Rosetta silent file (secondary structure, phi, psi, omega in degrees, C-alpha in Angstrom):
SEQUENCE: XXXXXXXXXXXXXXXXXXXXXXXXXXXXXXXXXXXXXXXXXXXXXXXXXXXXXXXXXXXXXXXXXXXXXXXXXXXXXXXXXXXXXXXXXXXXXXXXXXXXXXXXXXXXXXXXXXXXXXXXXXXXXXXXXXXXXXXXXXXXXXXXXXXXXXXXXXXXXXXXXXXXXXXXXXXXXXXXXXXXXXXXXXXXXXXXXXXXXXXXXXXXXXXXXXXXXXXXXXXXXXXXXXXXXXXXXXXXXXXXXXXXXXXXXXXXXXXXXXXXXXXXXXXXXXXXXXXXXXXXXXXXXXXXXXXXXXXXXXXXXXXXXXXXXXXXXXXXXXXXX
SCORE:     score description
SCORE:     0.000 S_00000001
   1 L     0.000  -37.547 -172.057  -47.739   92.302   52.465 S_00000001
   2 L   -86.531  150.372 -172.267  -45.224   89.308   52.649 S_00000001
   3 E   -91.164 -156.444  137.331  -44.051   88.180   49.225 S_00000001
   4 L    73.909 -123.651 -151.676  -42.866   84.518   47.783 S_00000001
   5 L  -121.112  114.954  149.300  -43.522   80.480   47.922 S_00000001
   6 L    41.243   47.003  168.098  -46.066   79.712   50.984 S_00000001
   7 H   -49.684  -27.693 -175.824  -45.000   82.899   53.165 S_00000001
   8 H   -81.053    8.597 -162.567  -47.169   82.267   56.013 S_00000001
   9 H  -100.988  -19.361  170.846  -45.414   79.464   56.830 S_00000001
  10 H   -71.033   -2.166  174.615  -42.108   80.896   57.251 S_00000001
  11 H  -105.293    3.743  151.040  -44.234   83.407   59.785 S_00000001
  12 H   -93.660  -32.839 -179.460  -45.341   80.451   61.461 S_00000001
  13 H   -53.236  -44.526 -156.734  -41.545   79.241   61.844 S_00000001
  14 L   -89.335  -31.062  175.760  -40.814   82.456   63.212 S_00000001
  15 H   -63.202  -20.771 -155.808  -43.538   82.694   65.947 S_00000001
  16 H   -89.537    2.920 -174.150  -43.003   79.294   67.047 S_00000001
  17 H  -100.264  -41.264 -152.408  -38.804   80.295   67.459 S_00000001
  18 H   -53.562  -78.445  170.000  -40.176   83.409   68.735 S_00000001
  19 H     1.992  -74.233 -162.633  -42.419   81.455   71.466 S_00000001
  20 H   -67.572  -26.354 -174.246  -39.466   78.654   72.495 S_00000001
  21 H   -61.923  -44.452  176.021  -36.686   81.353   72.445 S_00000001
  22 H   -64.870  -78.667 -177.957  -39.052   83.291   75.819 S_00000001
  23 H    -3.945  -65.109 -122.799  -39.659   79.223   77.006 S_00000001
  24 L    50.868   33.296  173.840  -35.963   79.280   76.832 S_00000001
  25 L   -63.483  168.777  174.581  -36.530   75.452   74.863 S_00000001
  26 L   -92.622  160.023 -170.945  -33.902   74.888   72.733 S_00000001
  27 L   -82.150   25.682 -172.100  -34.117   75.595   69.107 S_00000001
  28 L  -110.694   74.258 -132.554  -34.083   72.588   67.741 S_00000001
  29 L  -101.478    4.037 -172.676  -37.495   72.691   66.156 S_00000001
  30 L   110.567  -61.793 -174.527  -36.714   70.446   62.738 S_00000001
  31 L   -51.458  164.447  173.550  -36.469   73.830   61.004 S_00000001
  32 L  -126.406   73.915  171.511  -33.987   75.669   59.164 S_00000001
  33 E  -107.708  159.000 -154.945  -34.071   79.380   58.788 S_00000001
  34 E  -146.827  147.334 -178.936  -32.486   81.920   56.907 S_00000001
  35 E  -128.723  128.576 -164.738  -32.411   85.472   56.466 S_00000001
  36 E  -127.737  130.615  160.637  -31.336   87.214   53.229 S_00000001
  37 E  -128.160  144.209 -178.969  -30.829   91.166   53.620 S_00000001
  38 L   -81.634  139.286  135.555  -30.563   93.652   50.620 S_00000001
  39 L   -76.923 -138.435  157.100  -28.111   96.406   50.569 S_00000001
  40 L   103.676   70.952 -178.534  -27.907   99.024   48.277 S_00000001
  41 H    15.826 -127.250 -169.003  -25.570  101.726   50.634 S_00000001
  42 H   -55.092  -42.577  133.330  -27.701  104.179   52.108 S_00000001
  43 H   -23.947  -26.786  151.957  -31.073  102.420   51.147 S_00000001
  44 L   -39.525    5.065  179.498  -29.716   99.700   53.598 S_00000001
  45 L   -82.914  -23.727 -174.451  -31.816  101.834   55.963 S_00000001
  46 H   -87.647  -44.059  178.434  -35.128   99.962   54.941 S_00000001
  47 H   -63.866  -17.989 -172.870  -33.669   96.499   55.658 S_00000001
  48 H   -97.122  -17.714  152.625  -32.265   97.586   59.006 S_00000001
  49 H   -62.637  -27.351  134.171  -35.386   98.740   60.058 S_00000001
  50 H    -8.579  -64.513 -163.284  -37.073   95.177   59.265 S_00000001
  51 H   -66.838  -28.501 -177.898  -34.017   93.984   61.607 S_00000001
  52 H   -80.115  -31.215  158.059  -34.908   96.177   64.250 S_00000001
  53 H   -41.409  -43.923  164.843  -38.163   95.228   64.311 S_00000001
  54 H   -48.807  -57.542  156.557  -37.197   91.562   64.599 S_00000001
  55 H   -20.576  -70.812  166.484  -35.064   92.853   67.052 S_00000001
  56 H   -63.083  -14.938  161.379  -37.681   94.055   69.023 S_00000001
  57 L   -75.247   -7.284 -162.388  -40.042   90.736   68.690 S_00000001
  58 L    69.003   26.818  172.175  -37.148   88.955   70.435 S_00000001
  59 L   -82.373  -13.995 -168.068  -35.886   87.372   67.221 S_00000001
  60 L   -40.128  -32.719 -147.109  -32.247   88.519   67.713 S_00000001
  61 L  -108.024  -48.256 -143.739  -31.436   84.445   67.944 S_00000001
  62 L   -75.805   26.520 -176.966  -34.124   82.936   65.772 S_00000001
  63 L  -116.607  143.099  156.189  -32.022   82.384   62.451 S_00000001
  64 L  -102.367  -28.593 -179.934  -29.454   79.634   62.085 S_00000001
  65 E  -139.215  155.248  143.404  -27.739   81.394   58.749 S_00000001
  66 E  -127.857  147.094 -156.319  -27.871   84.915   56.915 S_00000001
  67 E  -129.367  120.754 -170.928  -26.848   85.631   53.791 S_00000001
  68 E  -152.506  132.488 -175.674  -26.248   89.757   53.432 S_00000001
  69 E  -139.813  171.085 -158.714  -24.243   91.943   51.472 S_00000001
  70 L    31.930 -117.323  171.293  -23.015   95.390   51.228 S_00000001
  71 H   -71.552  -93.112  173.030  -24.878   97.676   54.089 S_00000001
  72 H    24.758  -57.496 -170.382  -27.609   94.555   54.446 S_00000001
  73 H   -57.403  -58.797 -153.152  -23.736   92.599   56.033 S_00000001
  74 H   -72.135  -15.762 -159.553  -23.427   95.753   58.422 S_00000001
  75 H   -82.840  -52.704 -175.445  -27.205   95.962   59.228 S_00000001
  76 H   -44.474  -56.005 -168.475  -26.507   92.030   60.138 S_00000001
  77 H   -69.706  -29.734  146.351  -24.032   92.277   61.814 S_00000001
  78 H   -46.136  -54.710 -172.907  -25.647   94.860   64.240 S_00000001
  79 H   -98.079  -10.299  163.079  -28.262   92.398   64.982 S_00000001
  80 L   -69.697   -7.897 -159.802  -26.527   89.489   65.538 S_00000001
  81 L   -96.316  -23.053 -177.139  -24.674   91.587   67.843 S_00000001
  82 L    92.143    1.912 -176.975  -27.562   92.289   69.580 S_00000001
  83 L  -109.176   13.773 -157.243  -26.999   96.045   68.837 S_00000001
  84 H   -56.638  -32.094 -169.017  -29.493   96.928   66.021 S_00000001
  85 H   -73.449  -27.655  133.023  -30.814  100.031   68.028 S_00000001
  86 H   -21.370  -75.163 -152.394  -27.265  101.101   68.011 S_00000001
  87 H   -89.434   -3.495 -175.956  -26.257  100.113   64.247 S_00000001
  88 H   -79.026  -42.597  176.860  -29.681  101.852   62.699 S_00000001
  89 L   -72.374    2.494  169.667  -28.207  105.308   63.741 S_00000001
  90 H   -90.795   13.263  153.483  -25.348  105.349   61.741 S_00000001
  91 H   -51.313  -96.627  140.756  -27.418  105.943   58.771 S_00000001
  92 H    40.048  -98.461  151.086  -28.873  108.917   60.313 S_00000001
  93 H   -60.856  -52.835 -172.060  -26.566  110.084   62.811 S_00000001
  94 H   -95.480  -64.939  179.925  -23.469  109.578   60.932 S_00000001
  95 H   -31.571  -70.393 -148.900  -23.740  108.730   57.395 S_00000001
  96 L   -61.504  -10.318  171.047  -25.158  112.263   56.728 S_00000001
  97 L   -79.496  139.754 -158.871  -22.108  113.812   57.308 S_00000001
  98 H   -79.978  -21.052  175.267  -20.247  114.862   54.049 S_00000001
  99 H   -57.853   -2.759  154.270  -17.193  113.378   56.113 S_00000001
 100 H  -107.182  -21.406 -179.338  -18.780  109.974   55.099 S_00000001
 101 L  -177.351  126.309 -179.661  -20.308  110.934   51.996 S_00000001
 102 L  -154.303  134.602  169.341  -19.944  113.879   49.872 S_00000001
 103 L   -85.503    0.128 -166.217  -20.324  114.342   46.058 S_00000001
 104 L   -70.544  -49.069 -138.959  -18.222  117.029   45.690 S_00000001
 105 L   -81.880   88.926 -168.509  -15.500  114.538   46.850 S_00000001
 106 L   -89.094  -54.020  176.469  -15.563  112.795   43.265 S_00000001
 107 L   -42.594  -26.071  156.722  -12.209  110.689   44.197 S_00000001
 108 L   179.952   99.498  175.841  -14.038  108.828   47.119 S_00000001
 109 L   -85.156    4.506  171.956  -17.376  109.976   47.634 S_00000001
 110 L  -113.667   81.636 -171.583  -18.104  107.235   50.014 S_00000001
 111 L   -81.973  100.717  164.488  -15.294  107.181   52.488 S_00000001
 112 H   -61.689  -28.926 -174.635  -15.205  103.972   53.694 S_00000001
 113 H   -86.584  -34.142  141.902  -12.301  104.211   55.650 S_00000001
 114 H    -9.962 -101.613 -166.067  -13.961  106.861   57.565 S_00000001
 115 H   -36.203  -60.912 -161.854  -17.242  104.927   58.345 S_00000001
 116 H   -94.092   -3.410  164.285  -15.215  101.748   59.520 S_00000001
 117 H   -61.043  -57.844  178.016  -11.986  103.785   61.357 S_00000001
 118 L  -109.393  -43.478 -164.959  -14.147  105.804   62.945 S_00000001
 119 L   -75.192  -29.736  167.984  -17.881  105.665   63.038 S_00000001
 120 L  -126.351    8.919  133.644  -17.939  101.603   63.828 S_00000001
 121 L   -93.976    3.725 -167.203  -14.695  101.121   65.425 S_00000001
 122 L  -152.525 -113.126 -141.765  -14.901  104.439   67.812 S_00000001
 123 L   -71.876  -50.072  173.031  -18.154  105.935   67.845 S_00000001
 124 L  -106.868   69.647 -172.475  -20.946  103.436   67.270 S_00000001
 125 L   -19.669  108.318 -169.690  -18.941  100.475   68.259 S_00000001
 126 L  -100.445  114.030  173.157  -19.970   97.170   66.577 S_00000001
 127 L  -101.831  122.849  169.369  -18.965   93.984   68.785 S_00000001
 128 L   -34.581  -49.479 -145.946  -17.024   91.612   66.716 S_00000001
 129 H   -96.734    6.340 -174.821  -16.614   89.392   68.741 S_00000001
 130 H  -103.846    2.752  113.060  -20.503   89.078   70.060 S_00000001
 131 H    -4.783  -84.393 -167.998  -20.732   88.681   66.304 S_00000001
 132 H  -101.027  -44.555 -174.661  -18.999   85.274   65.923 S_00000001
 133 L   -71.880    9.489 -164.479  -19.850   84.127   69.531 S_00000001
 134 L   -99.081  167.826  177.779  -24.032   84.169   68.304 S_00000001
 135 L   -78.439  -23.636 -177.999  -25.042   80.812   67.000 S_00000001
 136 L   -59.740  134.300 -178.107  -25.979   81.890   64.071 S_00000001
 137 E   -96.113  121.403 -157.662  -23.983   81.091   60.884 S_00000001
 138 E  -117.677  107.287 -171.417  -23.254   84.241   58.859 S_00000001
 139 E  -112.127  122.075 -161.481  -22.215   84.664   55.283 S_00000001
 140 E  -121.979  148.357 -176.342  -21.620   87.869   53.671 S_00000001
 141 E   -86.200  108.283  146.901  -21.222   88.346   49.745 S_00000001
 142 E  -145.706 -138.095 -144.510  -19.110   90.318   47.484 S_00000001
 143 E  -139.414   91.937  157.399  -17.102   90.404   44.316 S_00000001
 144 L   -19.719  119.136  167.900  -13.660   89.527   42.902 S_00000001
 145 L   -94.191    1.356  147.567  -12.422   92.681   41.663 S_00000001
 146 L  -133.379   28.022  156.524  -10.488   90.823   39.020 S_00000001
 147 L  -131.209   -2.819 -168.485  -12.375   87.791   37.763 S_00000001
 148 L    69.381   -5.649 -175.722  -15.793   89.134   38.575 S_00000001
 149 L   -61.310  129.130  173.482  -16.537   86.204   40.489 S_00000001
 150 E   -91.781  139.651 -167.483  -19.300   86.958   43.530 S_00000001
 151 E  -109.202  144.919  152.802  -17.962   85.153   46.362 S_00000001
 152 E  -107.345  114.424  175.866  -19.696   84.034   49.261 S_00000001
 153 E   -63.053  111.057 -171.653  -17.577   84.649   52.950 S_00000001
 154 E   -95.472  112.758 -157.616  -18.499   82.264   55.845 S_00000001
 155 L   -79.978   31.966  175.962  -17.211   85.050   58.456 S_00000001
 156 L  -105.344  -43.690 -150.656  -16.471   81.910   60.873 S_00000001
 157 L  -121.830  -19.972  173.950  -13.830   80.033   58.574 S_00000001
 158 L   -67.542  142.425  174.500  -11.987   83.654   56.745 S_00000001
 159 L   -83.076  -25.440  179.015   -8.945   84.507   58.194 S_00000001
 160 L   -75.298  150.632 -175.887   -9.924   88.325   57.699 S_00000001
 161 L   -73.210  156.658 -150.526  -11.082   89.793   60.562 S_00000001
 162 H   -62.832  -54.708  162.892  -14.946   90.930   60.462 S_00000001
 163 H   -37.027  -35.885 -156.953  -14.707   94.606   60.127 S_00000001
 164 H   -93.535  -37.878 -161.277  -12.592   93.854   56.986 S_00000001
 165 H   -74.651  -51.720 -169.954  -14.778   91.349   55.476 S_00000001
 166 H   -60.189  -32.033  174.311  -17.924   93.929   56.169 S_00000001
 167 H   -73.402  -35.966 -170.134  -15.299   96.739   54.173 S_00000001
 168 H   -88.354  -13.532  178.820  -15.007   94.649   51.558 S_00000001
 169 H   -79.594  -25.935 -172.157  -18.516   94.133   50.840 S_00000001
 170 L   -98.173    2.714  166.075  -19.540   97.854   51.316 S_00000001
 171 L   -76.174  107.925  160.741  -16.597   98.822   48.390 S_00000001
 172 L  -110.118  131.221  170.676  -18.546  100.080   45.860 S_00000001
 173 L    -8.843  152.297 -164.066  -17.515  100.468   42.415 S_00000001
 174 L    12.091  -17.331  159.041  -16.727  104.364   41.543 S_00000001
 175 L   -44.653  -64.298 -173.691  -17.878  105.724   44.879 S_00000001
 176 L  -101.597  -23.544  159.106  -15.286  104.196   46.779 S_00000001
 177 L    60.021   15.927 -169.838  -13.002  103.369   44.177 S_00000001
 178 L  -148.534  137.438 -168.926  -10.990  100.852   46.088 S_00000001
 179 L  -105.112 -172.799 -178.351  -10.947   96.790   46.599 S_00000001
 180 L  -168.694  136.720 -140.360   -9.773   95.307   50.170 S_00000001
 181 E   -70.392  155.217  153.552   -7.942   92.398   50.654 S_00000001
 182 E  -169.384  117.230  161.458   -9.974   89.198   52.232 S_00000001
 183 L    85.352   52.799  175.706   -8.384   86.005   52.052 S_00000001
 184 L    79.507  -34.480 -151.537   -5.755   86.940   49.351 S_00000001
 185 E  -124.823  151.305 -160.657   -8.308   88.236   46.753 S_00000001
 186 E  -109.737  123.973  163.912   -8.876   92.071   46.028 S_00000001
 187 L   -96.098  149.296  173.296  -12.951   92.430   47.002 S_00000001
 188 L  -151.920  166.782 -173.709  -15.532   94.928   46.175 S_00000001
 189 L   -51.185  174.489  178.812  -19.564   95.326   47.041 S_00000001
 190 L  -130.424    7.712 -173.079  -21.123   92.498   44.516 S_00000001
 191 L   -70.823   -5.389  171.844  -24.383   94.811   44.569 S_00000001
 192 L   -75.651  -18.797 -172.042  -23.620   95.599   40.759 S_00000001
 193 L  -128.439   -1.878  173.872  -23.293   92.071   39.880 S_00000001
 194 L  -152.408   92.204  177.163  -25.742   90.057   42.865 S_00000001
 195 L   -77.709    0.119  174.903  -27.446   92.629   44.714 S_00000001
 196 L  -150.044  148.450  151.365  -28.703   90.273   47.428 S_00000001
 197 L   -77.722   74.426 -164.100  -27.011   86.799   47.903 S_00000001
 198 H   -80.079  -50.639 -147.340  -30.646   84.993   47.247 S_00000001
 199 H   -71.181  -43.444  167.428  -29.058   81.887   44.975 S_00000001
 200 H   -40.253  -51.643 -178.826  -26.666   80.813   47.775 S_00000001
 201 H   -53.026  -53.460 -157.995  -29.233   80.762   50.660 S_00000001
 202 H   -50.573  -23.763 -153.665  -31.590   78.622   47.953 S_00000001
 203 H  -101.541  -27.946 -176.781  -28.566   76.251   47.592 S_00000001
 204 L   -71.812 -172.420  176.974  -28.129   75.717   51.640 S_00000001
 205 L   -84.372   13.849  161.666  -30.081   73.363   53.741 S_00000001
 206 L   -37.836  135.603 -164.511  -32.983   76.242   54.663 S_00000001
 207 L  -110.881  -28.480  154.342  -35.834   75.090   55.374 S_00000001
 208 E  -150.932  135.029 -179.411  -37.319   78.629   55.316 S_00000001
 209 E  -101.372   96.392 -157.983  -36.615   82.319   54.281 S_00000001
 210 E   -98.836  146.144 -166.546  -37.356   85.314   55.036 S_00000001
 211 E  -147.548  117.834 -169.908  -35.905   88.100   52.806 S_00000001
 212 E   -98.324  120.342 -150.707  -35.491   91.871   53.345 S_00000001
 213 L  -134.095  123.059  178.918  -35.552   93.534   50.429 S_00000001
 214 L  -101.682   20.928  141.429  -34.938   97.621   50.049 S_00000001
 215 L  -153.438  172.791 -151.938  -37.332   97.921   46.850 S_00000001
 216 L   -86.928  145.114  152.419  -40.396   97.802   46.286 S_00000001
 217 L    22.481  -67.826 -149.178  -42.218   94.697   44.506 S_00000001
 218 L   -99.480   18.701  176.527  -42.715   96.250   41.173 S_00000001
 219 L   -73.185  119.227 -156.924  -39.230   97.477   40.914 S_00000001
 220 L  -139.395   95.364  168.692  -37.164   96.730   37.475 S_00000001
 221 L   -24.279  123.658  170.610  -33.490   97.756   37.156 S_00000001
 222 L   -99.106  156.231 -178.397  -33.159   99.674   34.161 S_00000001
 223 L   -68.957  131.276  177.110  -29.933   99.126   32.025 S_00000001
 224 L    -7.774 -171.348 -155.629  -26.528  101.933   32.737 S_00000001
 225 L  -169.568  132.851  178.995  -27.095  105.081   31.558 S_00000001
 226 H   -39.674  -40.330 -173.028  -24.433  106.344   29.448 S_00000001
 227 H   -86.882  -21.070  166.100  -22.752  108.099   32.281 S_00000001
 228 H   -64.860  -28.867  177.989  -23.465  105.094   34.611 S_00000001
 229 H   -93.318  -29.183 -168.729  -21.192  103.070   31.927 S_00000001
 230 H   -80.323  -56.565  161.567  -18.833  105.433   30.923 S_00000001
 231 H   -18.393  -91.081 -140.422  -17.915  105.343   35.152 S_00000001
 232 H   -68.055  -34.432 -137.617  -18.037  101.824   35.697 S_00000001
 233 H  -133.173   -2.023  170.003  -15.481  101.419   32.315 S_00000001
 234 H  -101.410  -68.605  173.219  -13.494  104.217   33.529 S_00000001
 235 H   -31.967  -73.563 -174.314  -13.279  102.001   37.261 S_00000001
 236 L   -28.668  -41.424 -171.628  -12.780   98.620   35.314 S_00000001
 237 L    42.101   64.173  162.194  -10.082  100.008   33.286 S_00000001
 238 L    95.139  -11.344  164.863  -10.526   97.305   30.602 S_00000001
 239 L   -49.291   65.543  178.245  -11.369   94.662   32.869 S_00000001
 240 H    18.512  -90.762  177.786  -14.007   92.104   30.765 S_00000001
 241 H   -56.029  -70.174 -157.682  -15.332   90.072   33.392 S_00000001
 242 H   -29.693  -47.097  173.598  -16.224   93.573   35.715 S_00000001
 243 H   -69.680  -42.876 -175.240  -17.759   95.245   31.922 S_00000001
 244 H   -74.984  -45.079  175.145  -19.899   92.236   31.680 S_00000001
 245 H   -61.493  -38.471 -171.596  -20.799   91.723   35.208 S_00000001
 246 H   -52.315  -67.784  175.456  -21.707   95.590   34.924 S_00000001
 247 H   -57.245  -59.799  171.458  -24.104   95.163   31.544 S_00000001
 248 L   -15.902  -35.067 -146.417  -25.422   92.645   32.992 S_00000001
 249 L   -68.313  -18.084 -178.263  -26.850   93.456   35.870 S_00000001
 250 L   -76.984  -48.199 -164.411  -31.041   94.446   34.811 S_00000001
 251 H   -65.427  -51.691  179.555  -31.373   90.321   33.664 S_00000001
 252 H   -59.439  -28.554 -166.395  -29.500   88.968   37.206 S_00000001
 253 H   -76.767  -63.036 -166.277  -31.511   91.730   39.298 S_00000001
 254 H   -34.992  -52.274 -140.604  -35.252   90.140   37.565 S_00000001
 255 H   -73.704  -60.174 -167.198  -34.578   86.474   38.162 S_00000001
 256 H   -24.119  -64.417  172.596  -33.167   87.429   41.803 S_00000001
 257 H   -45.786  -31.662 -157.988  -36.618   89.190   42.541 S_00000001
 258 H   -94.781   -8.637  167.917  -38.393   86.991   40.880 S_00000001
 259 H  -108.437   16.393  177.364  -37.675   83.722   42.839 S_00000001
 260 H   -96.089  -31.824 -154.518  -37.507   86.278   46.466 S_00000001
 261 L   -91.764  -13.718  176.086  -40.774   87.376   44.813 S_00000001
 262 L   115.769  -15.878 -138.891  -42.815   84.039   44.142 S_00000001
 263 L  -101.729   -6.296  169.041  -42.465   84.565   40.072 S_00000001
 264 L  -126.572  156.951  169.846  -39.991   81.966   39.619 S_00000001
 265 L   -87.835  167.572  178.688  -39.831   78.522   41.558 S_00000001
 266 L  -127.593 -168.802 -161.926  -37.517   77.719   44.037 S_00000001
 267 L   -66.759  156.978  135.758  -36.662   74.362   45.362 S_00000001
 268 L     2.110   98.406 -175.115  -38.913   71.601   46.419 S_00000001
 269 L    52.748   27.559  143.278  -40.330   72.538   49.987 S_00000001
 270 L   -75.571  132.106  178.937  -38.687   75.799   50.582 S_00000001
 271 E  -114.681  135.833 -138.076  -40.748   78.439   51.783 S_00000001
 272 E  -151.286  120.390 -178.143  -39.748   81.846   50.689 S_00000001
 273 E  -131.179   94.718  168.394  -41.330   85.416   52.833 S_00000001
 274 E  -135.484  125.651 -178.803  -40.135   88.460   51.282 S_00000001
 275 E  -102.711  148.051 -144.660  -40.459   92.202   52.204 S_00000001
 276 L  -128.366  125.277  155.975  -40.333   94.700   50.085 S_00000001
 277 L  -100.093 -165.888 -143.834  -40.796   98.211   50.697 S_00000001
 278 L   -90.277  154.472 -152.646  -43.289  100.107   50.058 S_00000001
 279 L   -57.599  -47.267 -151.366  -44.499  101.245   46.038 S_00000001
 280 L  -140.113   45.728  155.159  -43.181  104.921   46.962 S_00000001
 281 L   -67.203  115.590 -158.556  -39.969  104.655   48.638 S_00000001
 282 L  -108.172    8.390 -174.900  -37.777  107.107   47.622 S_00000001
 283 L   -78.016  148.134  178.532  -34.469  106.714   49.606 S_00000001
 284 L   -99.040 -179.859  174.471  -31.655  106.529   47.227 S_00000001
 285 L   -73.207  -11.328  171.654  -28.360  104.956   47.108 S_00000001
 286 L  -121.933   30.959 -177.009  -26.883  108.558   48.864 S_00000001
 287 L  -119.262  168.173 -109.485  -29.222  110.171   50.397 S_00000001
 288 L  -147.603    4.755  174.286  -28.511  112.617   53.516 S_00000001
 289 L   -76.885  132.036  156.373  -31.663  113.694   54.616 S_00000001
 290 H   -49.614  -75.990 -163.667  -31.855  112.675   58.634 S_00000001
 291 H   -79.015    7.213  -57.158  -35.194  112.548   58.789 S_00000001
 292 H   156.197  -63.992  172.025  -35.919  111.152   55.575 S_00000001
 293 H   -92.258  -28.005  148.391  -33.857  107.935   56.233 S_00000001
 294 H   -83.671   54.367  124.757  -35.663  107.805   59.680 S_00000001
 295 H   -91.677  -69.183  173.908  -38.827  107.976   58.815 S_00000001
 296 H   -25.157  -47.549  162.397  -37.822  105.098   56.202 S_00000001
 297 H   -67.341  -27.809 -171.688  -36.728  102.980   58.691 S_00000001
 298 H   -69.533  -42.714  172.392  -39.655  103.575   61.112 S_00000001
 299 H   -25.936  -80.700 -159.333  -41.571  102.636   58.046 S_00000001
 300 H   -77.768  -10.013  172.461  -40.330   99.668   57.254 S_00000001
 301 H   -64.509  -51.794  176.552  -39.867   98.324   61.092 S_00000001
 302 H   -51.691  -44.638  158.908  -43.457   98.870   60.993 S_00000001
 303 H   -62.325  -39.593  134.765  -44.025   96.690   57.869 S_00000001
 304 H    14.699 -118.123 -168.280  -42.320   94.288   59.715 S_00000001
 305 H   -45.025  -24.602 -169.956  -44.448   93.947   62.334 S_00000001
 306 H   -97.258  -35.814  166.994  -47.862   94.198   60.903 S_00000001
 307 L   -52.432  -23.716  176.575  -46.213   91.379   58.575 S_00000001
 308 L   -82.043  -24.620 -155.006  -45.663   89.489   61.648 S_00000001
 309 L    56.017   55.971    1.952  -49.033   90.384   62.956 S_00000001
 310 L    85.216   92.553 -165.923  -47.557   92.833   65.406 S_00000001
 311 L   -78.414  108.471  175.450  -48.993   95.716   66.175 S_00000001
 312 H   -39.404  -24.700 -178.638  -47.029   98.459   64.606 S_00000001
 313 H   -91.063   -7.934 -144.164  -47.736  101.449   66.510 S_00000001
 314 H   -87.774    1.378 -171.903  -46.881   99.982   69.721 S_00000001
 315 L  -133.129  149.634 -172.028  -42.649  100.388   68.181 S_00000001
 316 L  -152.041 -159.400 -176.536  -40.926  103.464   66.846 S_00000001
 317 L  -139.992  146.797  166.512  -37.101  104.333   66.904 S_00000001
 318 L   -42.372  131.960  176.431  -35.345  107.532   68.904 S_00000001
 319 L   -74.472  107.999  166.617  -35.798  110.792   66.337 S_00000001
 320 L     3.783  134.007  173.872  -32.100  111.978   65.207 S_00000001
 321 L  -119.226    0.000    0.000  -30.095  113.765   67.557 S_00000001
């Protein structure tokens, strides 16, 4: 089930953190691990069920960095928090409301300032600062909105506050229609031009990597669609770099996959574990079915665990209310 370069060994790393984190030994096992989570809005449902699953092994602890962008940052950011059962219902619960997403709403069908005004500063509260107080070191990804550059954020060393950084990563091109400031620089999601920050982790001092991935295996980005370009070049408004990063984007998605996937190498004694979901997942980037996106997560919490060797039935999630 797990994908990439010598997987079982990053599932031996992780029993043996699981194992000293109940000891209560310290973590200071030689290793290096890292966690990469996929976005891809409302498909961000299948990586946070992965997380909750982790969650529920007692894993909340067992990373020293993650590297996450778009929802994949917010899913993180849940579980670093220690809140994952908590941040998995605003898909669900919230999201599904056309007051977060509606297509009718063609000027900003993804209302971000919704989702972080109210739904994770007021209703499902995300703590910041239990965030930044975890040991973990956390770096979330997005995009220049006028050089195209994908940036990586170390949310420890940014002057913007978290919530902001986590906004700027979840602006996506023509949905949301809007950049947000961090640091100086006008940001947007980077899933159009790096849909997972894979090349960064590969560049840190990881020793191993596990990587949540919201499609399946055999998945292959197909190139815009006339109406997907004629958008994106309507957003850009003439912007180069954005129109390139844009075309782009089927050749950057392969190689990404293809070293989380085993099919390219990665460095010298990295070990690379990557889930996938399953061949005939069908959540999209918007879709609003409740039960639909929980069953999807229960799913993939489940793949999880049986990846872990974990018995799968024994964990399930609260049914929509």
């Amino acid at each position: 089930m797990l994908e990439g370069v010598n997987p079982a060994a990053v599932v031996d790393a992780l029993r043996a953190r699981a194992a000293r984190l109940r000891a209560g030994l310290p973590l200071s096992d030689g290793r290096r691990l890292g966690l990469v989570v996929e976005g891809g809005a409302m498909r961000g449902v299948c990586s946070a069920g992965g997380l909750a699953a982790l969650a529920h092994l007692g894993l909340g602890e067992a990373f020293d960095e993650i590297y996450a962008t778009s929802a994949g940052a917010l899913n993180a950011s849940y579980f670093l928090s220690g809140q994952t059962a908590l941040g998995i219902t605003v898909y669900y619960e919230e999201m599904v409301k056309s007051r977060a997403i509606n297509p009718w709403r063609w000027w900003k069908v993804l209302d971000l300032d919704h989702v972080f005004d109210r739904i994770i500063s007021e209703q499902k509260v995300l703590r910041a600062d239990a965030v930044q107080a975890s040991r973990t070191s956390f770096f979330v990804s997005m995009c220049d909105a006028k050089t195209g550059e994908v940036l990586l954020v170390d949310t420890r060393t940014t002057r913007a506050p978290l919530l902001t950084v986590l906004k700027a990563s979840s602006a996506l091109p023509v949905a949301y229609n809007r950049s947000v400031d961090v640091d100086g620089r006008a940001c947007i999601d980077a899933g159009f031009a790096s849909p997972f920050p894979l090349h960064e982790a590969l560049a840190s001092r990881c020793t191993d990597l596990l990587v949540l991935l919201t499609r399946p295996r055999g998945f292959v980005r197909p190139r815009p669609g006339p109406a997907s370009a004629w958008l994106f070049r309507r957003y850009a408004r003439g912007n180069s770099a954005l129109l390139r990063a844009h075309a782009g984007q089927p050749e950057r998605d392969a190689e990404l996959r293809g070293l989380a996937l085993g099919r390219l190498p990665v460095p010298p004694g990295l070990n690379v574990a990557t889930l996938c979901t399953a061949d005939d997942e069908t959540i999209g980037r918007l879709t609003v079915d409740p039960f639909r996106l929980h069953a999807s997560a229960v799913r993939c919490g489940r793949r999880m665990l049986q990846a872990l060797d974990a018995d799968p039935q024994q964990w399930t999630l609260p049914p929509p209310t």
